[in-house]
């Protein structure tokens, strides 16, 4: 299983889409080069890499994305959100894996270009539906003004375990050194129409030819180990 590491940060990055915080200096890049659905894109169409840090309050992510066409076709944030350009963050608080399509065993946060955060999960009636989880993730992105016009996307992700109940009063976990989370990162690439490429950070073994499993099965996530300073 693929493992990522995140080092503790005493001064967290400002979530503004500007990748100049001291928190990101001297942190290694991890690539998003695993094909999860669709065709392999040319590097100018899509390529991506990311960095991770953490403190007690949140997991911090910086993604550097090359995408020659940003697309937000569907105005309703709950309509076909996977067919717009979006960054998808997969989190499993205890790294236990398993089904999470109609429960909160894990999360697959779709960060839209308008910074809405969408996932499927049970509502107050227990029905599995697409819902907003904007209080789980703070995010911001900006495009560089010089070629190749990279997009820098920052996020602060509060981690919730499987006791989470949508619409109720929930508290995120306090993160600690040594914790092992389930984690994966992906990008939905849509060039002015529906999704064409789906590229991720972790290689997935296909089931009946299908690698697009992360939205429902946390067993395909990698491991993220929280390290000290």
PDB file of C-alpha atoms in Angstrom:
ATOM      1  CA  UNK A   1       0.000   0.000   0.000  1.00  0.00           C
ATOM      2  CA  UNK A   2       1.272   3.457  -0.878  1.00  0.00           C
ATOM      3  CA  UNK A   3       2.243   5.587   2.117  1.00  0.00           C
ATOM      4  CA  UNK A   4       2.454   9.367   2.381  1.00  0.00           C
ATOM      5  CA  UNK A   5       3.943  11.315   5.264  1.00  0.00           C
ATOM      6  CA  UNK A   6       3.023  14.719   6.620  1.00  0.00           C
ATOM      7  CA  UNK A   7       5.250  16.637   9.031  1.00  0.00           C
ATOM      8  CA  UNK A   8       3.888  18.744  11.869  1.00  0.00           C
ATOM      9  CA  UNK A   9       3.722  22.493  11.255  1.00  0.00           C
ATOM     10  CA  UNK A  10       3.652  25.009  14.115  1.00  0.00           C
ATOM     11  CA  UNK A  11       2.529  27.883  11.878  1.00  0.00           C
ATOM     12  CA  UNK A  12      -0.054  26.602   9.382  1.00  0.00           C
ATOM     13  CA  UNK A  13      -0.266  27.999   5.858  1.00  0.00           C
ATOM     14  CA  UNK A  14      -2.727  30.743   5.014  1.00  0.00           C
ATOM     15  CA  UNK A  15      -5.390  29.169   2.786  1.00  0.00           C
ATOM     16  CA  UNK A  16      -5.329  31.680  -0.061  1.00  0.00           C
ATOM     17  CA  UNK A  17      -4.068  29.796  -3.120  1.00  0.00           C
ATOM     18  CA  UNK A  18      -0.681  31.522  -2.909  1.00  0.00           C
ATOM     19  CA  UNK A  19       2.016  28.913  -2.356  1.00  0.00           C
ATOM     20  CA  UNK A  20       4.567  31.130  -0.627  1.00  0.00           C
ATOM     21  CA  UNK A  21       4.058  30.085   3.008  1.00  0.00           C
ATOM     22  CA  UNK A  22       7.046  28.917   5.024  1.00  0.00           C
ATOM     23  CA  UNK A  23       4.985  25.816   5.821  1.00  0.00           C
ATOM     24  CA  UNK A  24       5.522  24.546   2.250  1.00  0.00           C
ATOM     25  CA  UNK A  25       9.263  25.164   2.056  1.00  0.00           C
ATOM     26  CA  UNK A  26      11.496  22.086   1.885  1.00  0.00           C
ATOM     27  CA  UNK A  27       8.479  19.730   1.738  1.00  0.00           C
ATOM     28  CA  UNK A  28       8.665  17.029  -0.908  1.00  0.00           C
ATOM     29  CA  UNK A  29       6.185  16.843  -3.770  1.00  0.00           C
ATOM     30  CA  UNK A  30       4.057  13.739  -4.361  1.00  0.00           C
ATOM     31  CA  UNK A  31       2.740  13.142  -7.871  1.00  0.00           C
ATOM     32  CA  UNK A  32      -0.777  12.493  -9.175  1.00  0.00           C
ATOM     33  CA  UNK A  33       0.014  10.199 -12.075  1.00  0.00           C
ATOM     34  CA  UNK A  34      -2.219   7.140 -11.611  1.00  0.00           C
ATOM     35  CA  UNK A  35      -5.028   6.739 -14.140  1.00  0.00           C
ATOM     36  CA  UNK A  36      -8.288   6.039 -12.292  1.00  0.00           C
ATOM     37  CA  UNK A  37     -10.805   6.544 -15.122  1.00  0.00           C
ATOM     38  CA  UNK A  38     -10.921   7.729 -18.726  1.00  0.00           C
ATOM     39  CA  UNK A  39      -7.870   8.224 -20.925  1.00  0.00           C
ATOM     40  CA  UNK A  40      -4.372   9.347 -20.031  1.00  0.00           C
ATOM     41  CA  UNK A  41      -4.048  13.104 -20.577  1.00  0.00           C
ATOM     42  CA  UNK A  42      -1.179  14.902 -22.228  1.00  0.00           C
ATOM     43  CA  UNK A  43       0.958  16.714 -19.648  1.00  0.00           C
ATOM     44  CA  UNK A  44      -0.260  20.085 -20.917  1.00  0.00           C
ATOM     45  CA  UNK A  45      -3.873  18.939 -20.504  1.00  0.00           C
ATOM     46  CA  UNK A  46      -3.372  17.756 -16.945  1.00  0.00           C
ATOM     47  CA  UNK A  47      -0.561  17.033 -14.536  1.00  0.00           C
ATOM     48  CA  UNK A  48      -0.530  17.422 -10.787  1.00  0.00           C
ATOM     49  CA  UNK A  49       1.467  17.073  -7.606  1.00  0.00           C
ATOM     50  CA  UNK A  50       0.908  17.909  -3.935  1.00  0.00           C
ATOM     51  CA  UNK A  51       2.395  18.544  -0.485  1.00  0.00           C
ATOM     52  CA  UNK A  52       1.003  17.789   2.994  1.00  0.00           C
ATOM     53  CA  UNK A  53       1.427  19.187   6.538  1.00  0.00           C
ATOM     54  CA  UNK A  54      -0.634  18.919   9.724  1.00  0.00           C
ATOM     55  CA  UNK A  55      -1.298  20.358  13.146  1.00  0.00           C
ATOM     56  CA  UNK A  56      -3.771  19.470  15.878  1.00  0.00           C
ATOM     57  CA  UNK A  57      -6.640  21.214  14.072  1.00  0.00           C
ATOM     58  CA  UNK A  58      -6.325  20.111  10.445  1.00  0.00           C
ATOM     59  CA  UNK A  59      -4.492  18.418   7.618  1.00  0.00           C
ATOM     60  CA  UNK A  60      -3.048  20.952   5.154  1.00  0.00           C
ATOM     61  CA  UNK A  61      -2.761  20.330   1.421  1.00  0.00           C
ATOM     62  CA  UNK A  62      -1.063  22.234  -1.388  1.00  0.00           C
ATOM     63  CA  UNK A  63      -1.785  20.964  -4.904  1.00  0.00           C
ATOM     64  CA  UNK A  64      -0.021  22.252  -8.013  1.00  0.00           C
ATOM     65  CA  UNK A  65      -2.197  21.590 -11.051  1.00  0.00           C
ATOM     66  CA  UNK A  66      -1.474  22.077 -14.740  1.00  0.00           C
ATOM     67  CA  UNK A  67      -4.843  22.221 -16.532  1.00  0.00           C
ATOM     68  CA  UNK A  68      -5.219  24.074 -19.822  1.00  0.00           C
ATOM     69  CA  UNK A  69      -9.010  24.438 -19.508  1.00  0.00           C
ATOM     70  CA  UNK A  70     -10.878  24.978 -16.245  1.00  0.00           C
ATOM     71  CA  UNK A  71     -14.517  23.960 -16.536  1.00  0.00           C
ATOM     72  CA  UNK A  72     -17.534  24.449 -14.260  1.00  0.00           C
ATOM     73  CA  UNK A  73     -20.417  23.389 -16.497  1.00  0.00           C
ATOM     74  CA  UNK A  74     -23.040  22.563 -13.880  1.00  0.00           C
ATOM     75  CA  UNK A  75     -24.105  25.562 -11.772  1.00  0.00           C
ATOM     76  CA  UNK A  76     -25.880  23.452  -9.143  1.00  0.00           C
ATOM     77  CA  UNK A  77     -23.041  22.246  -6.873  1.00  0.00           C
ATOM     78  CA  UNK A  78     -24.904  18.961  -6.242  1.00  0.00           C
ATOM     79  CA  UNK A  79     -25.502  18.171  -9.936  1.00  0.00           C
ATOM     80  CA  UNK A  80     -22.909  16.001 -11.679  1.00  0.00           C
ATOM     81  CA  UNK A  81     -20.130  17.620  -9.660  1.00  0.00           C
ATOM     82  CA  UNK A  82     -17.706  14.904 -10.851  1.00  0.00           C
ATOM     83  CA  UNK A  83     -18.173  16.192 -14.415  1.00  0.00           C
ATOM     84  CA  UNK A  84     -16.724  19.595 -13.513  1.00  0.00           C
ATOM     85  CA  UNK A  85     -13.053  20.233 -12.833  1.00  0.00           C
ATOM     86  CA  UNK A  86     -12.538  19.454  -9.165  1.00  0.00           C
ATOM     87  CA  UNK A  87      -9.932  18.311  -6.682  1.00  0.00           C
ATOM     88  CA  UNK A  88     -11.015  15.181  -4.798  1.00  0.00           C
ATOM     89  CA  UNK A  89      -9.652  14.497  -1.307  1.00  0.00           C
ATOM     90  CA  UNK A  90     -10.220  11.050   0.186  1.00  0.00           C
ATOM     91  CA  UNK A  91      -9.947  10.757   3.996  1.00  0.00           C
ATOM     92  CA  UNK A  92     -10.475   7.758   6.280  1.00  0.00           C
ATOM     93  CA  UNK A  93      -9.905   8.878   9.883  1.00  0.00           C
ATOM     94  CA  UNK A  94      -8.822   5.507  11.279  1.00  0.00           C
ATOM     95  CA  UNK A  95      -7.474   3.956   8.074  1.00  0.00           C
ATOM     96  CA  UNK A  96      -9.855   1.017   8.453  1.00  0.00           C
ATOM     97  CA  UNK A  97     -10.904   0.892   4.783  1.00  0.00           C
ATOM     98  CA  UNK A  98     -14.176  -0.606   3.619  1.00  0.00           C
ATOM     99  CA  UNK A  99     -17.439   0.703   2.244  1.00  0.00           C
ATOM    100  CA  UNK A 100     -18.278   4.380   2.728  1.00  0.00           C
ATOM    101  CA  UNK A 101     -20.911   5.047   0.065  1.00  0.00           C
ATOM    102  CA  UNK A 102     -23.891   5.273   2.420  1.00  0.00           C
ATOM    103  CA  UNK A 103     -22.131   5.860   5.741  1.00  0.00           C
ATOM    104  CA  UNK A 104     -19.398   8.034   7.256  1.00  0.00           C
ATOM    105  CA  UNK A 105     -16.691   5.397   7.491  1.00  0.00           C
ATOM    106  CA  UNK A 106     -14.684   7.697   5.190  1.00  0.00           C
ATOM    107  CA  UNK A 107     -15.133  10.781   3.004  1.00  0.00           C
ATOM    108  CA  UNK A 108     -14.505  11.661  -0.641  1.00  0.00           C
ATOM    109  CA  UNK A 109     -14.566  15.453  -0.704  1.00  0.00           C
ATOM    110  CA  UNK A 110     -15.030  17.010  -4.153  1.00  0.00           C
ATOM    111  CA  UNK A 111     -13.623  20.563  -4.039  1.00  0.00           C
ATOM    112  CA  UNK A 112     -15.323  22.526  -6.804  1.00  0.00           C
ATOM    113  CA  UNK A 113     -13.946  25.577  -8.578  1.00  0.00           C
ATOM    114  CA  UNK A 114     -16.373  27.715  -6.549  1.00  0.00           C
ATOM    115  CA  UNK A 115     -14.903  26.089  -3.393  1.00  0.00           C
ATOM    116  CA  UNK A 116     -18.064  24.143  -2.556  1.00  0.00           C
ATOM    117  CA  UNK A 117     -17.310  20.783  -0.924  1.00  0.00           C
ATOM    118  CA  UNK A 118     -19.494  17.832  -2.009  1.00  0.00           C
ATOM    119  CA  UNK A 119     -19.700  14.153  -1.059  1.00  0.00           C
ATOM    120  CA  UNK A 120     -22.332  11.425  -0.895  1.00  0.00           C
ATOM    121  CA  UNK A 121     -23.518  10.361   2.526  1.00  0.00           C
ATOM    122  CA  UNK A 122     -26.588   9.627   4.615  1.00  0.00           C
ATOM    123  CA  UNK A 123     -28.774  12.611   5.445  1.00  0.00           C
ATOM    124  CA  UNK A 124     -30.846  12.929   8.627  1.00  0.00           C
ATOM    125  CA  UNK A 125     -33.292  10.350   7.230  1.00  0.00           C
ATOM    126  CA  UNK A 126     -30.504   7.877   6.442  1.00  0.00           C
ATOM    127  CA  UNK A 127     -30.769   8.327   2.675  1.00  0.00           C
ATOM    128  CA  UNK A 128     -27.451   8.417   0.767  1.00  0.00           C
ATOM    129  CA  UNK A 129     -27.479  11.659  -1.236  1.00  0.00           C
ATOM    130  CA  UNK A 130     -25.038  14.298  -2.477  1.00  0.00           C
ATOM    131  CA  UNK A 131     -24.623  16.975   0.184  1.00  0.00           C
ATOM    132  CA  UNK A 132     -22.427  19.967   0.988  1.00  0.00           C
ATOM    133  CA  UNK A 133     -19.686  19.615   3.586  1.00  0.00           C
ATOM    134  CA  UNK A 134     -18.342  23.152   3.403  1.00  0.00           C
ATOM    135  CA  UNK A 135     -17.536  23.234   7.110  1.00  0.00           C
ATOM    136  CA  UNK A 136     -15.140  20.288   6.698  1.00  0.00           C
ATOM    137  CA  UNK A 137     -12.697  21.892   4.259  1.00  0.00           C
ATOM    138  CA  UNK A 138     -11.440  25.457   3.740  1.00  0.00           C
ATOM    139  CA  UNK A 139      -9.979  25.846   0.267  1.00  0.00           C
ATOM    140  CA  UNK A 140      -8.758  28.485  -2.158  1.00  0.00           C
ATOM    141  CA  UNK A 141      -7.036  28.381  -5.541  1.00  0.00           C
ATOM    142  CA  UNK A 142      -5.304  30.827  -7.868  1.00  0.00           C
ATOM    143  CA  UNK A 143      -3.819  30.509 -11.340  1.00  0.00           C
ATOM    144  CA  UNK A 144      -0.251  31.688 -11.895  1.00  0.00           C
ATOM    145  CA  UNK A 145       0.077  34.651 -14.252  1.00  0.00           C
ATOM    146  CA  UNK A 146       3.047  33.277 -16.202  1.00  0.00           C
ATOM    147  CA  UNK A 147       3.387  30.187 -18.434  1.00  0.00           C
ATOM    148  CA  UNK A 148       2.529  27.379 -17.974  1.00  0.00           C
ATOM    149  CA  UNK A 149      -0.204  29.094 -15.884  1.00  0.00           C
ATOM    150  CA  UNK A 150      -0.219  26.571 -13.059  1.00  0.00           C
ATOM    151  CA  UNK A 151      -3.082  26.444 -10.561  1.00  0.00           C
ATOM    152  CA  UNK A 152      -2.132  26.399  -6.870  1.00  0.00           C
ATOM    153  CA  UNK A 153      -4.874  24.959  -4.667  1.00  0.00           C
ATOM    154  CA  UNK A 154      -4.619  25.042  -0.879  1.00  0.00           C
ATOM    155  CA  UNK A 155      -6.901  23.307   1.603  1.00  0.00           C
ATOM    156  CA  UNK A 156      -7.270  22.854   5.345  1.00  0.00           C
ATOM    157  CA  UNK A 157      -9.137  19.594   6.007  1.00  0.00           C
ATOM    158  CA  UNK A 158     -10.759  18.943   9.377  1.00  0.00           C
ATOM    159  CA  UNK A 159     -10.874  15.193  10.003  1.00  0.00           C
ATOM    160  CA  UNK A 160     -14.106  13.537  11.181  1.00  0.00           C
ATOM    161  CA  UNK A 161     -14.502   9.899  12.193  1.00  0.00           C
ATOM    162  CA  UNK A 162     -17.378   7.492  11.584  1.00  0.00           C
ATOM    163  CA  UNK A 163     -19.449   8.941  14.450  1.00  0.00           C
ATOM    164  CA  UNK A 164     -20.191  11.949  12.233  1.00  0.00           C
ATOM    165  CA  UNK A 165     -23.907  12.724  11.700  1.00  0.00           C
ATOM    166  CA  UNK A 166     -24.829  15.194   8.994  1.00  0.00           C
ATOM    167  CA  UNK A 167     -26.797  18.170  10.252  1.00  0.00           C
ATOM    168  CA  UNK A 168     -25.870  17.451  13.883  1.00  0.00           C
ATOM    169  CA  UNK A 169     -23.280  19.050  16.171  1.00  0.00           C
ATOM    170  CA  UNK A 170     -20.007  17.293  15.284  1.00  0.00           C
ATOM    171  CA  UNK A 171     -16.460  17.905  16.448  1.00  0.00           C
ATOM    172  CA  UNK A 172     -13.423  17.124  14.289  1.00  0.00           C
ATOM    173  CA  UNK A 173     -10.670  14.921  15.631  1.00  0.00           C
ATOM    174  CA  UNK A 174      -7.640  16.396  17.340  1.00  0.00           C
ATOM    175  CA  UNK A 175      -4.774  15.167  15.180  1.00  0.00           C
ATOM    176  CA  UNK A 176      -1.743  13.643  16.879  1.00  0.00           C
ATOM    177  CA  UNK A 177       1.717  12.472  15.944  1.00  0.00           C
ATOM    178  CA  UNK A 178       1.741   8.835  14.872  1.00  0.00           C
ATOM    179  CA  UNK A 179      -1.840   8.727  13.594  1.00  0.00           C
ATOM    180  CA  UNK A 180      -2.337   6.761  10.360  1.00  0.00           C
ATOM    181  CA  UNK A 181      -5.150   8.023   8.184  1.00  0.00           C
ATOM    182  CA  UNK A 182      -6.474   6.576   4.986  1.00  0.00           C
ATOM    183  CA  UNK A 183      -5.667   9.120   2.253  1.00  0.00           C
ATOM    184  CA  UNK A 184      -5.770   9.587  -1.504  1.00  0.00           C
ATOM    185  CA  UNK A 185      -5.906  12.607  -3.800  1.00  0.00           C
ATOM    186  CA  UNK A 186      -7.359  12.841  -7.305  1.00  0.00           C
ATOM    187  CA  UNK A 187      -8.389  15.369  -9.939  1.00  0.00           C
ATOM    188  CA  UNK A 188     -11.419  15.302 -12.240  1.00  0.00           C
ATOM    189  CA  UNK A 189     -10.424  16.943 -15.533  1.00  0.00           C
ATOM    190  CA  UNK A 190     -13.257  18.222 -17.721  1.00  0.00           C
ATOM    191  CA  UNK A 191     -12.331  20.267 -20.795  1.00  0.00           C
ATOM    192  CA  UNK A 192     -15.499  22.257 -21.315  1.00  0.00           C
ATOM    193  CA  UNK A 193     -17.774  19.240 -21.131  1.00  0.00           C
ATOM    194  CA  UNK A 194     -18.061  16.145 -18.958  1.00  0.00           C
ATOM    195  CA  UNK A 195     -15.081  14.546 -17.223  1.00  0.00           C
ATOM    196  CA  UNK A 196     -12.460  13.202 -19.620  1.00  0.00           C
ATOM    197  CA  UNK A 197      -9.645  12.224 -17.247  1.00  0.00           C
ATOM    198  CA  UNK A 198      -9.505  11.137 -13.631  1.00  0.00           C
ATOM    199  CA  UNK A 199      -5.968  11.068 -12.266  1.00  0.00           C
ATOM    200  CA  UNK A 200      -4.938  10.130  -8.746  1.00  0.00           C
ATOM    201  CA  UNK A 201      -2.089   9.807  -6.307  1.00  0.00           C
ATOM    202  CA  UNK A 202      -2.372   6.060  -5.674  1.00  0.00           C
ATOM    203  CA  UNK A 203      -2.467   3.105  -8.033  1.00  0.00           C
ATOM    204  CA  UNK A 204      -5.702   1.119  -7.729  1.00  0.00           C
ATOM    205  CA  UNK A 205      -6.095  -2.550  -8.573  1.00  0.00           C
ATOM    206  CA  UNK A 206      -9.159  -2.749 -10.846  1.00  0.00           C
ATOM    207  CA  UNK A 207     -12.254  -4.775  -9.953  1.00  0.00           C
ATOM    208  CA  UNK A 208     -13.872  -6.093 -13.130  1.00  0.00           C
ATOM    209  CA  UNK A 209     -11.800  -3.534 -15.022  1.00  0.00           C
ATOM    210  CA  UNK A 210     -12.961  -0.615 -12.843  1.00  0.00           C
ATOM    211  CA  UNK A 211     -10.493   1.622 -10.970  1.00  0.00           C
ATOM    212  CA  UNK A 212     -13.032   4.315 -10.080  1.00  0.00           C
ATOM    213  CA  UNK A 213     -13.609   2.887  -6.622  1.00  0.00           C
ATOM    214  CA  UNK A 214     -12.480   5.550  -4.171  1.00  0.00           C
ATOM    215  CA  UNK A 215     -15.851   7.271  -3.901  1.00  0.00           C
ATOM    216  CA  UNK A 216     -17.344   4.145  -2.306  1.00  0.00           C
ATOM    217  CA  UNK A 217     -14.519   1.931  -1.009  1.00  0.00           C
ATOM    218  CA  UNK A 218     -11.878   3.290   1.366  1.00  0.00           C
ATOM    219  CA  UNK A 219      -9.861   0.087   1.026  1.00  0.00           C
ATOM    220  CA  UNK A 220      -8.244   1.538  -2.116  1.00  0.00           C
ATOM    221  CA  UNK A 221      -6.897   4.570  -0.226  1.00  0.00           C
ATOM    222  CA  UNK A 222      -3.249   4.756   0.708  1.00  0.00           C
ATOM    223  CA  UNK A 223      -1.925   5.458   4.211  1.00  0.00           C
ATOM    224  CA  UNK A 224      -0.948   8.901   5.525  1.00  0.00           C
ATOM    225  CA  UNK A 225       1.328   8.924   8.576  1.00  0.00           C
ATOM    226  CA  UNK A 226       1.454  12.058  10.740  1.00  0.00           C
ATOM    227  CA  UNK A 227       5.068  12.726  11.679  1.00  0.00           C
ATOM    228  CA  UNK A 228       6.644  15.092  14.167  1.00  0.00           C
ATOM    229  CA  UNK A 229       8.576  18.259  13.435  1.00  0.00           C
TER     230      UNK A 229
END
